mmCIF file of C-alpha atoms in Angstrom:
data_model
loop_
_atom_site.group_PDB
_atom_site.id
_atom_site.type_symbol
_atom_site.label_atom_id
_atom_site.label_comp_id
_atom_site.label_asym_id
_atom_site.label_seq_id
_atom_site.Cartn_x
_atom_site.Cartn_y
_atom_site.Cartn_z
ATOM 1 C CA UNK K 1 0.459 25.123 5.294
ATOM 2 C CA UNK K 2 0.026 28.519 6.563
ATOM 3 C CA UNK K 3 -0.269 29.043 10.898
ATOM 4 C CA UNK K 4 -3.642 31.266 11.667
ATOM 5 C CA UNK K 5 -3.263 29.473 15.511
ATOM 6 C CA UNK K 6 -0.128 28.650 17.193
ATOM 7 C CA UNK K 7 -0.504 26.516 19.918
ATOM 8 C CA UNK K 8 1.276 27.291 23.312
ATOM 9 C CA UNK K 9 3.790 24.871 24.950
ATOM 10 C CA UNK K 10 2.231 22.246 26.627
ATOM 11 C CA UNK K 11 -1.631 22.294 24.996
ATOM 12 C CA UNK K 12 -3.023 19.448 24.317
ATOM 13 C CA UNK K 13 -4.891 20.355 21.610
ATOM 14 C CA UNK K 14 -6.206 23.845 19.705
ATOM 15 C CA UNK K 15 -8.143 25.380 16.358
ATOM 16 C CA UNK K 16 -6.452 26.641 13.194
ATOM 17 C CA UNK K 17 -2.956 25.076 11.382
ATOM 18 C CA UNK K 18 -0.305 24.259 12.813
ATOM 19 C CA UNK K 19 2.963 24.113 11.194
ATOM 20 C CA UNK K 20 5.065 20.500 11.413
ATOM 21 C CA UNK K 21 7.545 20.813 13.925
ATOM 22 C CA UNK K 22 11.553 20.029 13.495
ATOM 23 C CA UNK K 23 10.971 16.696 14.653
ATOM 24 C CA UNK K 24 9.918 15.569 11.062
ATOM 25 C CA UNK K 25 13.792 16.125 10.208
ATOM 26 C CA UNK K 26 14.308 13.348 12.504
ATOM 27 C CA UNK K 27 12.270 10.876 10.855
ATOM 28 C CA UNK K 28 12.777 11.966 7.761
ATOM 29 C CA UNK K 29 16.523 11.155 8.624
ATOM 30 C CA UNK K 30 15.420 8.110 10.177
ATOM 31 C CA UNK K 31 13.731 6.391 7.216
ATOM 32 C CA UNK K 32 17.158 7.435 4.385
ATOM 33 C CA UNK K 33 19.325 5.617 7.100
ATOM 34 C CA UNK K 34 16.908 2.784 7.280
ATOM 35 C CA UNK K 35 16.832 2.774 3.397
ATOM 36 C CA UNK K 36 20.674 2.628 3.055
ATOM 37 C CA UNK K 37 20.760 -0.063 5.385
ATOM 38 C CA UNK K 38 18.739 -2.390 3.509
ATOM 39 C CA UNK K 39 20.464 -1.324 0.750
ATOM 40 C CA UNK K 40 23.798 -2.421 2.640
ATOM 41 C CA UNK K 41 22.209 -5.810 3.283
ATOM 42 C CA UNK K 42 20.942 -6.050 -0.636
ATOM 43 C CA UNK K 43 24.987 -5.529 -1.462
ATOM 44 C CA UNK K 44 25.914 -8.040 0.851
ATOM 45 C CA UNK K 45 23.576 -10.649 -0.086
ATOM 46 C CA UNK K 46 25.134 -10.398 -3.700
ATOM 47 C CA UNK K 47 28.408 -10.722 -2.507
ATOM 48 C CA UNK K 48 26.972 -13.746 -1.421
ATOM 49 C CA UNK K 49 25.065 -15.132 -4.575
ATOM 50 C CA UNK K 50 21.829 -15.250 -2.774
ATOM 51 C CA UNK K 51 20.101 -13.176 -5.462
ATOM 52 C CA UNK K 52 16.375 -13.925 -4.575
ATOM 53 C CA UNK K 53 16.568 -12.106 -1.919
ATOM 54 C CA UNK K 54 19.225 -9.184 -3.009
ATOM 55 C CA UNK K 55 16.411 -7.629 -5.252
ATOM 56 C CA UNK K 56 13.681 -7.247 -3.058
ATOM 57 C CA UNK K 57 16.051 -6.048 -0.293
ATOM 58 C CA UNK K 58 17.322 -3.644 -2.880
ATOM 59 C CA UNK K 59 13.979 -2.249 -4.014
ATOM 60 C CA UNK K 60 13.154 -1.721 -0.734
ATOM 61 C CA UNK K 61 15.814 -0.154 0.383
ATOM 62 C CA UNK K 62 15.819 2.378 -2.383
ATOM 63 C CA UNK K 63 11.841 3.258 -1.857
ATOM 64 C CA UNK K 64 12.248 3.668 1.788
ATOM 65 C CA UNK K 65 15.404 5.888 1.040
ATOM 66 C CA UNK K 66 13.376 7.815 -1.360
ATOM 67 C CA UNK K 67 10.367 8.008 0.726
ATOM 68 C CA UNK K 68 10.617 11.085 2.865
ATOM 69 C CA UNK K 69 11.839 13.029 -0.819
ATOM 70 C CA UNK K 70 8.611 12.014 -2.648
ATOM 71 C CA UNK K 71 6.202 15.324 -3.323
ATOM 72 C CA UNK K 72 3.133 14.332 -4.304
ATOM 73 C CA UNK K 73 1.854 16.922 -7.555
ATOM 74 C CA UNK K 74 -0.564 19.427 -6.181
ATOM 75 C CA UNK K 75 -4.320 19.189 -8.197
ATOM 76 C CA UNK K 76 -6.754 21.858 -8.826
ATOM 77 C CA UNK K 77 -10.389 21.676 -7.654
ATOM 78 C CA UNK K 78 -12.680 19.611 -10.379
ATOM 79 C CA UNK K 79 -15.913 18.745 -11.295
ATOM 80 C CA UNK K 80 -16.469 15.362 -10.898
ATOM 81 C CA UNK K 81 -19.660 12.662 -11.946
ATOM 82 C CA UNK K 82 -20.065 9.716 -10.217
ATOM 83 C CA UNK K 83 -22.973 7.197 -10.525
ATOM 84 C CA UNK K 84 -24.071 8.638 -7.199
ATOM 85 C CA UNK K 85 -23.990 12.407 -7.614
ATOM 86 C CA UNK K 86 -22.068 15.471 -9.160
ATOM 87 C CA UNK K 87 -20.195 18.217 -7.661
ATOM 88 C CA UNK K 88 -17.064 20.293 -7.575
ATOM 89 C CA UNK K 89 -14.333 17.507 -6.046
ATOM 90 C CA UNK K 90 -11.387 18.892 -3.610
ATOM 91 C CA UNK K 91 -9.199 16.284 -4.464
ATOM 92 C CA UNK K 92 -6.732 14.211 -1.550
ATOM 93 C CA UNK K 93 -3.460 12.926 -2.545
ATOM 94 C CA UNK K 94 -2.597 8.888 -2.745
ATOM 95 C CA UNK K 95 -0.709 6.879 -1.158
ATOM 96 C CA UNK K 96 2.916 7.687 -1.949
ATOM 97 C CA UNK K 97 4.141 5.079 -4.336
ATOM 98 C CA UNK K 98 7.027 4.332 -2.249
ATOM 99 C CA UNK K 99 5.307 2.962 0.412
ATOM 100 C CA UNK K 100 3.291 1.374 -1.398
ATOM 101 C CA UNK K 101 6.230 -0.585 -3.112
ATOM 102 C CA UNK K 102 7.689 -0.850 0.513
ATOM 103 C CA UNK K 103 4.775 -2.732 1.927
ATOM 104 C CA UNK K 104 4.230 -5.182 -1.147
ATOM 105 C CA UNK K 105 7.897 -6.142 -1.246
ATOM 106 C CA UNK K 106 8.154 -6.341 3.138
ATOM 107 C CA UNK K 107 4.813 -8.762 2.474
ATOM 108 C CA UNK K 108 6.571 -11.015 -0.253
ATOM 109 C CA UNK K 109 10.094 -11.290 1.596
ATOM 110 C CA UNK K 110 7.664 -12.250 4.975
ATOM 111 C CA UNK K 111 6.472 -15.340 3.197
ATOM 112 C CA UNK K 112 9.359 -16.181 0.543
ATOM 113 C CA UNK K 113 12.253 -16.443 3.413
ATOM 114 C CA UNK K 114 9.930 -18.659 5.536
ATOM 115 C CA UNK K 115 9.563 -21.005 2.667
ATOM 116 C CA UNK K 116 12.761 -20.771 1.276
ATOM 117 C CA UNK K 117 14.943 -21.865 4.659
ATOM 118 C CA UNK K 118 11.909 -24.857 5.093
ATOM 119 C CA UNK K 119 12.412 -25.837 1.458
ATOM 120 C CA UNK K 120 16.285 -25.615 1.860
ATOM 121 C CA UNK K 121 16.599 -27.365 4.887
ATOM 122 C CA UNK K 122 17.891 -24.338 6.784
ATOM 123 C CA UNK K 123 15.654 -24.622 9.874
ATOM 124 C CA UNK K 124 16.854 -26.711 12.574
ATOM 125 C CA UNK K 125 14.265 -29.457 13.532
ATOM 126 C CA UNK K 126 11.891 -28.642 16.823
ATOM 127 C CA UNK K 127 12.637 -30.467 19.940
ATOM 128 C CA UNK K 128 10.042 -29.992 22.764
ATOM 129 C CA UNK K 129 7.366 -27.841 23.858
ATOM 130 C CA UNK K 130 9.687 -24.908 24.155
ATOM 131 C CA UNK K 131 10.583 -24.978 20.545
ATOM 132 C CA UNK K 132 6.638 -25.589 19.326
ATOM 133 C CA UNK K 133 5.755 -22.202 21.473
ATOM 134 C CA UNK K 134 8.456 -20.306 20.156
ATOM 135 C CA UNK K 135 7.673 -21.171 16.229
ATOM 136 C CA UNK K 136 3.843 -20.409 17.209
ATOM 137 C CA UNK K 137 4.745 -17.014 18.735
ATOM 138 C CA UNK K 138 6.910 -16.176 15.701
ATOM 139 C CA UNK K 139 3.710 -17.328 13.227
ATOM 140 C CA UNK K 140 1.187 -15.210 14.810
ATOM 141 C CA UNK K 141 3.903 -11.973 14.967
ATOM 142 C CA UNK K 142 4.630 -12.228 11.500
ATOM 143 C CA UNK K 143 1.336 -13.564 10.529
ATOM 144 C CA UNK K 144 -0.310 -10.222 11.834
ATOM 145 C CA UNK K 145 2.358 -7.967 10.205
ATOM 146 C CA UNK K 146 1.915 -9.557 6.775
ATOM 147 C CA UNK K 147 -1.800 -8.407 7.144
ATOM 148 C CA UNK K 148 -1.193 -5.294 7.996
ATOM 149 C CA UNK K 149 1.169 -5.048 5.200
ATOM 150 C CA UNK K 150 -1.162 -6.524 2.689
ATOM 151 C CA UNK K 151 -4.066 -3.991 4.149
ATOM 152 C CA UNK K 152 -1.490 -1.022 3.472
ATOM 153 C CA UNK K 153 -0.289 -2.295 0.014
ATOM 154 C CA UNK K 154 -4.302 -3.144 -0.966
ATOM 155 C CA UNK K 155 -5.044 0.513 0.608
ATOM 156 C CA UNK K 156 -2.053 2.142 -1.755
ATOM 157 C CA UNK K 157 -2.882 0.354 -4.885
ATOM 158 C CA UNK K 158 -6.695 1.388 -4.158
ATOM 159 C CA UNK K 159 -5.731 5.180 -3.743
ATOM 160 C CA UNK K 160 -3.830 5.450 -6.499
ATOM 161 C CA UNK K 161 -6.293 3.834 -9.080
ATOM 162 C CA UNK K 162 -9.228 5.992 -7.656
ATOM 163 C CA UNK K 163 -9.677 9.479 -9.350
ATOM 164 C CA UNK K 164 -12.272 10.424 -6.687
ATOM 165 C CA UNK K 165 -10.788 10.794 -3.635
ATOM 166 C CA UNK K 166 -11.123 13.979 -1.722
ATOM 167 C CA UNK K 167 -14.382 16.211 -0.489
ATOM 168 C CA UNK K 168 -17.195 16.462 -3.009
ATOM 169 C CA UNK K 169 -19.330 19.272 -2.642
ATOM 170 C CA UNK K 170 -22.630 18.711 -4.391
ATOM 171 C CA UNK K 171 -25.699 20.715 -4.590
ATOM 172 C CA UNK K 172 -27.347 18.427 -1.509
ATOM 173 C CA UNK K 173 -24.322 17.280 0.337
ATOM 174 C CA UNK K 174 -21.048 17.097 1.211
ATOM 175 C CA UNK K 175 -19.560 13.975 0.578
ATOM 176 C CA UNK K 176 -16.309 12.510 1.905
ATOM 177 C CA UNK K 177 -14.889 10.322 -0.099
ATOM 178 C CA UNK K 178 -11.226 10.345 1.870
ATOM 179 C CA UNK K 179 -11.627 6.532 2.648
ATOM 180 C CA UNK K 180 -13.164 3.130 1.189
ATOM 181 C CA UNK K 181 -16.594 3.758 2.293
ATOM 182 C CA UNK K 182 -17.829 7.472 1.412
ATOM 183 C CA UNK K 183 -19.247 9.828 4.043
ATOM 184 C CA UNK K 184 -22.824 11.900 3.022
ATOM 185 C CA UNK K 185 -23.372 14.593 4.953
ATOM 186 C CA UNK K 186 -26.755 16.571 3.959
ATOM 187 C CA UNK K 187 -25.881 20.661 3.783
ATOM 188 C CA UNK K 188 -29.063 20.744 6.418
ATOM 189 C CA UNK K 189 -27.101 18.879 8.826
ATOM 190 C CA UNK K 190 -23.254 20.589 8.521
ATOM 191 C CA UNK K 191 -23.096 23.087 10.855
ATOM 192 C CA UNK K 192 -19.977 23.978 10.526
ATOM 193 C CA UNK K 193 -16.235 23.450 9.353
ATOM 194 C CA UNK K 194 -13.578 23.088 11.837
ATOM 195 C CA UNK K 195 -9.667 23.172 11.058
ATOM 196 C CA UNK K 196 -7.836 21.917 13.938
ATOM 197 C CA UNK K 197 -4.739 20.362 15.178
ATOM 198 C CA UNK K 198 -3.448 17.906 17.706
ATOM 199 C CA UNK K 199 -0.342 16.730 19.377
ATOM 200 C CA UNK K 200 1.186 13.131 18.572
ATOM 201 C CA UNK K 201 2.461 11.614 21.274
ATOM 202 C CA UNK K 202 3.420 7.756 22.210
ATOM 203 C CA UNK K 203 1.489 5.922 24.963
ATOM 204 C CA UNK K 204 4.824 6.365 27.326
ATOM 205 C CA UNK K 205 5.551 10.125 26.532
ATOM 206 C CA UNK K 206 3.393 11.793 29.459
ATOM 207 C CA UNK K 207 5.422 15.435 28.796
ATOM 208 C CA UNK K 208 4.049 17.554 26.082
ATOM 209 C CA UNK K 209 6.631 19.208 24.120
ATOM 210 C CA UNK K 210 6.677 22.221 21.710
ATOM 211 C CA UNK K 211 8.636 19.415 18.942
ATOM 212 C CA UNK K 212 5.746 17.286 19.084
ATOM 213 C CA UNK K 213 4.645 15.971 16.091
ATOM 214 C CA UNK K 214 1.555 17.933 15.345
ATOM 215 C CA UNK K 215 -1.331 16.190 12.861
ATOM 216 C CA UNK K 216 -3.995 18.784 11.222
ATOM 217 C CA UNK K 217 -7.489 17.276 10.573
ATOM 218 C CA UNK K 218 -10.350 19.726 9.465
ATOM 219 C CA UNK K 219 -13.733 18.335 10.317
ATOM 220 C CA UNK K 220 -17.128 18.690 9.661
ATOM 221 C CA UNK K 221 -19.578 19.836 12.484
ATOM 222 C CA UNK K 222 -22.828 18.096 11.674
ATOM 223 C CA UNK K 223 -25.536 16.677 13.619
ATOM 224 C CA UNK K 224 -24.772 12.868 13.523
ATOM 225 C CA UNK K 225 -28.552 11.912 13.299
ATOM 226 C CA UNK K 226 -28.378 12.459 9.424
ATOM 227 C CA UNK K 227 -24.401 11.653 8.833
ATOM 228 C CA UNK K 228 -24.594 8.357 6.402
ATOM 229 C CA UNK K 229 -21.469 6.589 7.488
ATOM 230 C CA UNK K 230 -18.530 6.924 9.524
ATOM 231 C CA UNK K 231 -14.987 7.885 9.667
ATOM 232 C CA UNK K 232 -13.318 5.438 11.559
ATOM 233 C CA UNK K 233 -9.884 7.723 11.805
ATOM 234 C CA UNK K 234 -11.519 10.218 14.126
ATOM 235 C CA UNK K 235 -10.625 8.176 17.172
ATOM 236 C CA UNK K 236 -6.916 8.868 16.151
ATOM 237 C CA UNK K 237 -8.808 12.868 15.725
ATOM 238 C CA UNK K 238 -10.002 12.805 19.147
ATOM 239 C CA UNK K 239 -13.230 14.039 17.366
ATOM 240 C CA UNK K 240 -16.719 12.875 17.368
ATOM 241 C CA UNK K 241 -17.495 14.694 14.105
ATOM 242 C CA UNK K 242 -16.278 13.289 10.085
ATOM 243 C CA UNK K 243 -12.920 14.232 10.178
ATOM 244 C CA UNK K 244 -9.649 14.243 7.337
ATOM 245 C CA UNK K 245 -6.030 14.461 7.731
ATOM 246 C CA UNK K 246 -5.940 18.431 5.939
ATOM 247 C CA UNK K 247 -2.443 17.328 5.009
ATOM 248 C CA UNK K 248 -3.732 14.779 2.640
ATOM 249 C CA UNK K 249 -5.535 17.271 -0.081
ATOM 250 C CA UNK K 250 -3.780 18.298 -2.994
ATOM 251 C CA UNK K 251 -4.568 21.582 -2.920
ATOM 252 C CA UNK K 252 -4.205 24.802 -0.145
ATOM 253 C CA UNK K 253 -5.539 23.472 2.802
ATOM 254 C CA UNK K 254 -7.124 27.013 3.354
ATOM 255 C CA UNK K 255 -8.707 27.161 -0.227
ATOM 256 C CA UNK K 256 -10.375 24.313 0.819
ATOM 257 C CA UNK K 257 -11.557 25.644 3.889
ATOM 258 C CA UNK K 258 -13.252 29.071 3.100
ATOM 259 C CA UNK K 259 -14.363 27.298 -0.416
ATOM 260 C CA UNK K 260 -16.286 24.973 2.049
ATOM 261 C CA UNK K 261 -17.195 27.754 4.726
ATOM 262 C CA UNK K 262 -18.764 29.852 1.501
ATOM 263 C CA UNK K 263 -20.993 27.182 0.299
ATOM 264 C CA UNK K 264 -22.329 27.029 3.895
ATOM 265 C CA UNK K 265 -22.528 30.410 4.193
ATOM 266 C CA UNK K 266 -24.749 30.669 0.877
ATOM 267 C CA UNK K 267 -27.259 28.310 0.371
ATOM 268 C CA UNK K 268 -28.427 30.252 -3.179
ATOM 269 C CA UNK K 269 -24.630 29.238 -4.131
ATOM 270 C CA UNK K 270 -24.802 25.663 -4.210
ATOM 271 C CA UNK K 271 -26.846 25.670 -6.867
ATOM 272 C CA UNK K 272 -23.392 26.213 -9.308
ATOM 273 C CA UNK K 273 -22.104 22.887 -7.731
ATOM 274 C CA UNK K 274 -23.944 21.451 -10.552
ATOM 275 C CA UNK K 275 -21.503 23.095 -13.157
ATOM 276 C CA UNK K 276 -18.495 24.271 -14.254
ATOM 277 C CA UNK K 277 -19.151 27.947 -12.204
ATOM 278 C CA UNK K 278 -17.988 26.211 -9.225
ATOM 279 C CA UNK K 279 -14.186 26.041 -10.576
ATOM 280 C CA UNK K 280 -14.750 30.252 -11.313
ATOM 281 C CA UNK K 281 -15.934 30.250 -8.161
ATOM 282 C CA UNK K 282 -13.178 28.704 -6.534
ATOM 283 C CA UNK K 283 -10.297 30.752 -8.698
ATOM 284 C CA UNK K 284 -12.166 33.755 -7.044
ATOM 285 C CA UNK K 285 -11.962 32.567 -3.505
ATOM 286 C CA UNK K 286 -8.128 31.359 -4.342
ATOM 287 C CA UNK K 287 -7.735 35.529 -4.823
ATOM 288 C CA UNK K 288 -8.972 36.377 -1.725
ATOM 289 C CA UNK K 289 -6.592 34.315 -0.169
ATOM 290 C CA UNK K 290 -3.430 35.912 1.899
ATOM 291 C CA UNK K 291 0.025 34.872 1.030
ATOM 292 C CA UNK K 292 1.229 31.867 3.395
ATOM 293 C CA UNK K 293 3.380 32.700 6.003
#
């Protein structure tokens, strides 16, 4: 992703890319270690015999590990028919298979060791109301986790079966169809697209720093009278308008960007959304563009 605006230390928020900052390293670090030590645990539990749960551990251990190394295949811009409409799709990436695999074996292993020490006879037997509060406590913990896990593994299976995703440009809307629920958004009403960036910060971290983790989002400037839908991830955005994660399409964030600005531009245009001159007239847009920095 290329940098048209660098933001200045200590801003809260800005226009243009933004590259990702060092930090990512970090994580990315972060994650292999937590990999290999799963995969430490999965080695030990074989020493021990206790296969059941030496696989899972194992399979986990190797997805997380492999997680910050998976590169999803960039797409090219395509038409694309749906019962609804047809237009020229800018395809989004899925959700990485790793995680995916990571959340449905994490969900399994939540319920399986619960039911395995019960069924064994490995818990020891509750005595009083401090032992009732604490097995409650631990239910509703893991209880919410295991949905959340489910929701993400649901989510990655759903992403990756779904050919559609991304922003379809039709000859009477744009449509984004980056989430479950597609967002119409009639040309009429899109004033404007808007690539912009913003700081990541934890609810304790009151210092902004330069190695921030920056997110870019483009978003679409519309009046919300005639949006159909809603994009629930632009309170993350701090936006009020339909809003992405730019990182998430499969192709040059900037392609996408003046391919949408030039369909706004020209209203006599659109009219090749409804055909196969829309991918010439992206490859001639794509020539236009300046080298990334």
């Amino acid at each position: 992703m290329s940098v048209d605006t660098t933001p200045l230390r200590g801003n809260e928020a800005g226009e243009g890319w933004h590259l990702r900052p060092r930090r990512r390293y970090l994580f990315a670090a972060m994650t292999v270690l937590g990999g290999v030590g799963l995969l430490v645990l999965a080695v030990l539990a074989v020493t021990q015999g206790v296969w059941w749960w030496a696989v899972p551990a194992g399979v986990a251990g190797t997805a997380l590990a492999l997680a910050p190394f998976e590169r999803p295949a960039a797409e090219p811009a395509r038409m694309l028919e749906t019962p609804a409409a047809y237009g020229l799709l800018l395809p989004t990436h899925p959700i990485k298979a790793t995680y995916t695999i990571l959340f449905a074996v994490v969900a399994a292993m939540l319920v399986i060791t619960p039911a395995w020490a019960v069924a064994t006879g490995r818990t020891e037997p509750l005595d009083g109301v401090g032992d009732w509060a604490g097995v409650l406590v631990g239910v509703v913990v893991l209880g919410f986790l295991e949905v959340l896990l489910v929701l993400g593994t649901v989510a990655g299976v759903r992403s990756r079966r779904a050919p559609h995703r991304g922003v379809l440009l039709t000859v009477d809307a744009v449509v984004l169809r980056t989430q479950l629920r597609p967002v119409t958004i009639p040309w009429e009403a899109v004033r404007g697209f808007r690539p912009h960036w913003r700081r990541i910060r934890g609810y304790r971290d009151h210092v902004n720093s330069w190695e921030d983790p920056i997110r870019n989002w483009l978003s679409v400037e519309a009046d919300p009278v005639l949006v159909a839908g809603d994009t629930p991830i632009r309170a993350f955005a701090k936006v009020d308008e339909p809003t992405f994660d730019a990182a998430s399409l499969a192709l040059e964030p900037r392609l996408a960007l003046e391919v949408c600005r030039f369909y706004l531009s020209d209203a006599t245009a659109r009219r090749e959304l409804d055909g196969d001159a829309a991918l010439a007239r992206v490859a001639s847009i794509a020539r236009t563009l300046p080298a990334p920095d």
